[in-house]
XYZ file of C-alpha atoms in Angstrom:
431
model
C 0.000 0.000 0.000
C 1.314 3.368 -0.950
C 1.461 6.345 1.381
C 2.329 8.763 -1.349
C -1.060 9.999 -2.528
C -2.879 13.135 -1.398
C -5.347 13.149 1.493
C -8.358 12.813 -0.836
C -7.098 9.612 -2.440
C -7.917 6.123 -1.214
C -5.167 4.541 0.850
C -6.713 1.294 2.039
C -8.721 -1.629 0.746
C -11.117 -4.002 2.485
C -11.159 -7.796 2.233
C -14.498 -9.561 2.594
C -15.195 -13.244 2.048
C -17.703 -15.901 2.986
C -16.703 -18.969 4.956
C -15.961 -21.554 2.236
C -15.970 -25.326 2.361
C -14.582 -26.897 -0.827
C -14.381 -30.538 -1.785
C -16.205 -33.473 -3.279
C -19.111 -34.609 -1.102
C -19.145 -31.507 1.102
C -22.834 -30.794 0.427
C -23.618 -33.482 2.983
C -22.355 -30.987 5.602
C -25.039 -28.384 4.919
C -27.486 -29.542 7.591
C -24.950 -29.481 10.406
C -23.634 -26.116 9.256
C -27.101 -24.555 9.018
C -28.012 -25.856 12.470
C -24.818 -24.325 13.867
C -26.162 -20.907 12.862
C -29.252 -21.485 14.981
C -31.495 -22.063 11.976
C -34.707 -24.032 12.613
C -36.909 -23.257 9.617
C -34.966 -23.114 6.346
C -36.098 -21.939 2.931
C -34.456 -24.210 0.364
C -34.144 -22.446 -2.995
C -33.553 -24.104 -6.362
C -34.803 -24.152 -9.946
C -36.962 -26.830 -11.603
C -34.019 -28.532 -13.343
C -31.712 -28.761 -10.316
C -34.620 -29.702 -8.037
C -35.005 -32.924 -10.051
C -31.351 -33.923 -9.576
C -29.794 -36.079 -6.833
C -27.783 -33.090 -5.561
C -31.003 -31.386 -4.435
C -32.096 -34.496 -2.559
C -28.668 -34.683 -0.899
C -29.030 -31.160 0.470
C -32.648 -31.549 1.520
C -31.920 -34.813 3.324
C -28.911 -33.310 5.091
C -31.080 -30.470 6.360
C -33.790 -32.855 7.547
C -31.254 -35.145 9.201
C -30.125 -32.115 11.211
C -33.678 -31.721 12.500
C -34.550 -28.642 10.460
C -37.957 -27.730 9.070
C -37.428 -27.437 5.298
C -39.698 -25.381 3.054
C -38.719 -25.628 -0.620
C -38.988 -22.976 -3.315
C -38.082 -24.489 -6.691
C -39.596 -21.916 -9.050
C -36.417 -19.872 -9.515
C -36.123 -18.539 -13.049
C -32.897 -19.010 -15.005
C -31.754 -15.432 -15.745
C -34.003 -13.862 -13.054
C -36.197 -10.815 -13.592
C -37.598 -8.209 -11.218
C -40.869 -10.142 -11.374
C -39.242 -13.450 -10.407
C -37.351 -11.738 -7.558
C -40.638 -10.293 -6.300
C -42.336 -13.705 -6.346
C -39.474 -15.243 -4.390
C -39.588 -12.409 -1.853
C -43.336 -12.896 -1.445
C -42.728 -16.586 -0.706
C -40.064 -15.771 1.884
C -42.244 -13.123 3.505
C -45.091 -15.619 3.777
C -43.134 -18.560 5.222
C -40.764 -16.468 7.380
C -37.735 -18.766 7.476
C -34.899 -18.041 9.848
C -32.324 -19.243 7.314
C -31.817 -19.866 3.609
C -30.062 -22.533 1.573
C -29.620 -22.115 -2.189
C -28.754 -25.027 -4.480
C -28.093 -24.071 -8.086
C -26.290 -21.640 -10.313
C -26.011 -17.901 -9.927
C -29.697 -17.405 -10.717
C -30.717 -19.504 -7.716
C -28.187 -17.978 -5.330
C -29.055 -14.422 -6.407
C -32.781 -15.110 -6.018
C -32.244 -16.390 -2.488
C -30.233 -13.248 -1.703
C -33.070 -11.024 -2.915
C -35.737 -13.009 -1.065
C -33.691 -12.804 2.125
C -33.249 -9.053 1.698
C -36.867 -8.103 1.042
C -38.274 -10.488 3.643
C -35.819 -9.164 6.256
C -36.085 -5.450 5.381
C -39.253 -4.842 3.325
C -39.143 -1.885 0.943
C -40.265 -0.773 -2.494
C -38.474 -3.012 -4.974
C -36.273 -0.304 -6.519
C -35.244 0.991 -3.089
C -32.129 -1.227 -2.901
C -31.439 -1.514 -6.644
C -28.200 0.071 -7.849
C -28.354 3.724 -8.881
C -29.132 5.278 -11.316
C -31.739 2.598 -12.106
C -32.892 2.373 -8.502
C -32.328 4.370 -5.340
C -29.219 2.438 -4.293
C -30.243 2.597 -0.637
C -28.038 0.898 1.920
C -29.278 -2.335 3.459
C -30.242 -1.230 6.988
C -29.130 -4.310 8.893
C -28.073 -7.952 8.789
C -29.955 -10.642 6.896
C -30.798 -14.212 7.900
C -28.038 -16.824 7.511
C -27.698 -18.001 3.899
C -25.711 -21.093 2.909
C -25.029 -21.133 -0.835
C -24.342 -24.388 -2.694
C -23.290 -23.642 -6.287
C -23.930 -26.325 -8.912
C -22.113 -24.559 -11.763
C -18.486 -23.508 -11.931
C -18.833 -19.906 -12.867
C -20.839 -17.137 -11.299
C -19.019 -16.783 -7.985
C -22.333 -15.626 -6.513
C -21.754 -17.845 -3.477
C -18.995 -15.468 -2.278
C -20.246 -12.062 -3.455
C -22.747 -9.516 -2.198
C -24.297 -8.983 -5.626
C -27.664 -10.123 -7.007
C -28.281 -9.603 -10.733
C -31.618 -9.582 -12.562
C -33.348 -8.393 -15.727
C -35.383 -5.236 -15.194
C -38.124 -5.945 -17.692
C -39.220 -2.332 -18.091
C -35.720 -1.392 -19.293
C -34.872 -4.601 -21.207
C -31.524 -4.560 -19.396
C -29.823 -6.239 -16.471
C -29.079 -4.432 -13.250
C -28.628 -5.546 -9.682
C -28.376 -5.021 -5.959
C -24.943 -4.770 -4.350
C -24.276 -4.818 -0.631
C -21.922 -6.696 1.696
C -25.048 -7.755 3.587
C -26.080 -9.934 0.624
C -22.919 -12.037 0.699
C -23.861 -15.593 1.744
C -22.876 -16.555 5.251
C -21.222 -19.744 4.025
C -20.478 -21.378 0.689
C -20.307 -25.136 0.214
C -18.581 -25.789 -3.101
C -18.869 -29.415 -4.203
C -17.234 -30.274 -7.564
C -19.430 -33.374 -7.800
C -22.186 -31.002 -8.934
C -20.393 -30.234 -12.194
C -19.790 -33.808 -13.375
C -23.089 -33.971 -15.264
C -23.192 -30.418 -16.617
C -23.567 -30.078 -20.412
C -20.463 -28.872 -22.233
C -22.050 -25.549 -23.220
C -22.915 -24.777 -19.607
C -19.361 -25.579 -18.492
C -17.997 -23.359 -21.275
C -20.261 -20.409 -20.499
C -19.790 -20.556 -16.740
C -16.036 -21.092 -17.112
C -15.705 -18.100 -19.423
C -17.598 -16.024 -16.872
C -14.906 -17.017 -14.373
C -12.222 -16.095 -16.870
C -13.682 -12.638 -17.333
C -14.170 -12.174 -13.579
C -10.443 -12.701 -13.156
C -9.379 -10.621 -16.152
C -11.646 -7.699 -15.290
C -10.721 -7.653 -11.606
C -7.016 -7.780 -12.497
C -7.300 -4.918 -15.006
C -9.822 -2.791 -13.089
C -9.063 0.740 -11.995
C -6.573 0.402 -9.101
C -8.047 1.096 -5.669
C -5.465 3.868 -5.146
C -7.010 5.825 -8.026
C -10.254 6.208 -6.124
C -11.279 9.049 -3.873
C -11.458 7.994 -0.249
C -15.058 7.598 0.983
C -16.543 10.066 3.444
C -16.807 7.205 5.932
C -14.926 3.890 5.873
C -18.179 1.948 5.816
C -19.051 3.608 2.480
C -16.071 2.051 0.697
C -17.580 0.238 -2.321
C -17.303 -3.501 -2.815
C -16.101 -2.749 -6.342
C -13.069 -0.967 -4.939
C -10.749 -1.731 -7.852
C -7.684 -3.893 -8.350
C -5.893 -4.576 -5.070
C -3.195 -6.963 -3.789
C -5.691 -9.414 -2.269
C -7.795 -9.794 -5.385
C -4.702 -9.981 -7.583
C -3.711 -13.221 -5.848
C -6.975 -14.945 -6.692
C -7.044 -13.561 -10.231
C -3.595 -14.853 -11.125
C -4.236 -18.344 -9.778
C -7.684 -18.540 -11.376
C -6.271 -17.538 -14.771
C -3.507 -20.140 -14.500
C -6.028 -22.872 -13.680
C -8.390 -21.847 -16.477
C -5.603 -21.760 -19.029
C -4.684 -25.283 -18.025
C -8.071 -26.919 -17.435
C -11.031 -25.075 -19.025
C -10.767 -26.567 -22.506
C -10.326 -30.027 -20.985
C -13.360 -29.565 -18.732
C -15.552 -28.623 -21.688
C -14.251 -31.348 -24.007
C -14.630 -34.306 -21.657
C -17.302 -34.595 -18.962
C -15.432 -37.558 -17.465
C -12.346 -35.430 -16.794
C -13.063 -34.996 -13.100
C -9.724 -33.323 -12.401
C -10.408 -30.599 -14.965
C -13.940 -29.940 -13.749
C -12.796 -29.793 -10.130
C -10.007 -27.342 -10.939
C -12.369 -25.094 -12.915
C -14.705 -25.125 -9.912
C -11.798 -24.059 -7.675
C -10.892 -21.317 -10.163
C -14.496 -20.099 -9.978
C -14.253 -19.863 -6.202
C -10.959 -17.952 -6.329
C -12.189 -15.539 -9.007
C -15.452 -15.033 -7.120
C -13.578 -13.940 -4.012
C -11.399 -11.705 -6.177
C -14.142 -9.871 -8.027
C -16.226 -9.665 -4.865
C -13.477 -7.389 -3.524
C -12.239 -5.688 -6.697
C -15.230 -5.615 -9.031
C -15.615 -6.245 -12.731
C -15.874 -3.597 -15.425
C -16.491 -3.153 -19.158
C -17.229 -6.701 -20.455
C -19.767 -7.310 -17.697
C -21.362 -3.884 -18.110
C -21.797 -4.562 -21.821
C -23.104 -8.071 -21.131
C -26.176 -6.831 -19.312
C -27.439 -5.101 -22.447
C -26.538 -8.091 -24.632
C -28.579 -10.418 -22.433
C -31.420 -7.931 -21.985
C -31.964 -7.180 -25.679
C -31.714 -10.753 -27.021
C -34.242 -11.562 -29.740
C -34.245 -15.225 -30.755
C -30.995 -16.924 -29.713
C -31.345 -20.274 -27.920
C -28.089 -21.999 -26.888
C -27.613 -25.732 -26.587
C -27.789 -27.200 -23.103
C -30.087 -24.512 -21.677
C -33.880 -24.482 -21.191
C -35.403 -23.579 -24.572
C -38.637 -22.016 -23.375
C -37.509 -18.567 -24.464
C -34.493 -16.850 -26.027
C -31.483 -16.195 -23.781
C -27.826 -15.379 -24.099
C -26.315 -17.148 -21.062
C -24.501 -14.761 -18.759
C -20.996 -16.100 -19.323
C -21.510 -16.050 -23.084
C -22.863 -12.505 -23.034
C -19.751 -11.420 -21.107
C -17.058 -13.165 -23.127
C -18.423 -12.021 -26.494
C -17.486 -8.453 -25.502
C -14.225 -9.245 -23.760
C -11.732 -9.257 -26.679
C -12.871 -5.857 -27.941
C -12.899 -4.491 -24.398
C -9.347 -5.619 -23.603
C -8.046 -4.256 -26.892
C -9.483 -0.945 -25.706
C -8.014 -1.075 -22.183
C -4.614 -2.635 -22.971
C -2.776 0.680 -23.088
C -3.845 1.606 -19.537
C -1.524 -1.000 -18.001
C 0.340 -3.075 -20.606
C 2.240 -5.002 -17.924
C -0.952 -6.247 -16.290
C -2.620 -7.152 -19.589
C 0.427 -9.115 -20.723
C 0.780 -10.744 -17.310
C -2.864 -11.867 -17.468
C -2.345 -13.281 -20.956
C 0.733 -15.142 -19.760
C -1.132 -16.736 -16.849
C -3.753 -17.933 -19.334
C -1.019 -19.609 -21.362
C -0.305 -17.064 -24.085
C 3.221 -16.679 -25.421
C 4.093 -13.115 -24.448
C 7.831 -13.299 -25.136
C 8.908 -10.212 -27.052
C 5.472 -8.606 -26.967
C 5.656 -4.814 -27.122
C 3.693 -2.770 -24.571
C 1.541 -1.272 -27.318
C 0.452 -4.800 -28.300
C -0.676 -5.843 -24.808
C -4.398 -5.483 -25.430
C -4.220 -7.347 -28.728
C -2.143 -10.192 -27.248
C -4.674 -10.728 -24.461
C -7.657 -10.366 -26.799
C -6.248 -12.825 -29.320
C -5.644 -15.456 -26.649
C -9.173 -15.037 -25.277
C -10.502 -15.492 -28.823
C -8.484 -18.696 -29.140
C -10.063 -20.054 -25.955
C -13.526 -19.024 -27.176
C -12.972 -21.033 -30.342
C -11.696 -24.059 -28.430
C -14.836 -24.230 -26.258
C -17.352 -23.521 -29.023
C -18.462 -19.940 -28.410
C -20.285 -17.986 -31.155
C -18.200 -15.702 -33.352
C -18.892 -12.442 -31.557
C -22.209 -10.736 -31.032
C -23.159 -11.466 -34.620
C -23.280 -15.120 -33.634
C -26.169 -14.474 -31.228
C -28.189 -12.343 -33.598
C -26.874 -8.791 -33.319
C -25.695 -6.528 -36.154
C -23.807 -3.239 -36.366
C -27.189 -1.502 -36.405
C -27.721 -2.617 -32.797
C -24.555 -0.995 -31.429
C -26.205 2.267 -30.404
C -29.110 0.520 -28.643
C -26.681 -1.775 -26.832
C -24.637 1.237 -25.733
C -27.768 2.910 -24.379
C -28.591 -0.281 -22.472
C -25.091 -0.373 -21.005
C -24.957 3.232 -19.853
C -27.011 2.699 -16.645
C -24.322 0.259 -15.423
C -22.337 3.078 -13.853
C -21.167 0.919 -10.911
C -19.280 -1.246 -13.412
C -18.303 1.408 -15.942
C -16.769 3.477 -13.148
C -14.553 0.519 -12.271
C -13.005 0.428 -15.763
C -9.456 1.752 -16.154
C -10.575 4.227 -18.852
C -13.207 6.933 -19.123
C -16.164 5.856 -21.245
C -19.017 7.565 -23.035
C -21.883 6.227 -25.137
C -20.059 6.781 -28.417
C -17.049 4.743 -27.271
C -19.361 2.020 -25.989
C -21.126 1.856 -29.355
C -17.781 1.573 -31.137
C -16.712 -1.237 -28.816
C -19.963 -3.097 -29.492
C -19.355 -2.781 -33.226
C -15.865 -4.212 -32.750
C -17.416 -7.130 -30.822
C -19.647 -8.275 -33.681
C -17.120 -10.636 -35.307
C -13.672 -11.931 -34.330
C -12.719 -14.578 -36.893
């Protein structure tokens, strides 16, 4: 930490993390761990697909074996909306649990966070939603214990205080961010990923990859103005020494194992290591924050017209979150490479790129090109054009991105709508 900036500049960073249990079979511990928090009546959240799998039964039985009263909510929507968050909050308000357990991907964990929040501290829905979309009000107190059990290796939601949803009236994603939303504990069991379809592993793994890349290249915490009070320091505080550790290790693991994990569902080592990378990157971005690729992704997912990926429910069009992020990433890192060539090249090297002899002015391109190579290896579409967008959509996508000021402000460059539109155009096709 430097002591050489003026009194208005930030001079400290904060480290927050959930208690984490990692390892095959650890979901059997959830009942004992929930009981240790004094929970008696638990709301068990999942989605219809996961609720039909053995992993859900494992968690439910563990809770019952611990003597807990279990009330299940399995109507979580993949890619949640404000309406689905409201329905979940109504359920929680009605049953009044004194603890929550979520079993599923980021959609399930985020929905449980929102239900816990609005049942614990009722308010108008937009009261807690990030500004400028909502009021961005602070959560006024603690929430009920929440034990998160991720079944995908990607979102990192089990260790962050962020809940993301589609605001239907804006056709764009936004979210709620508060340390109070961070789950009390995370139980990360790689067994959950053994049966995931390849496309799901690819999308969630590429979300991890971008978590690590964005946190590592975010605006450094020392370039922020110190908050008026220490408790107002944002979770997205920028790149910092703690988050850097997780980012570097996550990138190394992904460079080594992600393609293997997608190519072969029987490669248990690869899937376990990608799950560990997801945990590390989740802790990292929960303390540093992501930036441009994620900000752009919310508009990409919100304005989708008719794209339906393999391996996902086909009831309606979606661009899965990890896919919507990575399709923007190469163009974004070409744009930010000049801000810190050393970091961009270092990130590319951890991913496995050959950076020997690379000039500083080529840093963004070196990183972007290696990300594109990984996208090709795991079967991603060729840019935004591959999910149905054209150059004519760039302005609308930029407008949809602009409300994401929490993320855009974490980027290492200053952005405006025109630059966003240009970056979307450059994301339409990569090969």
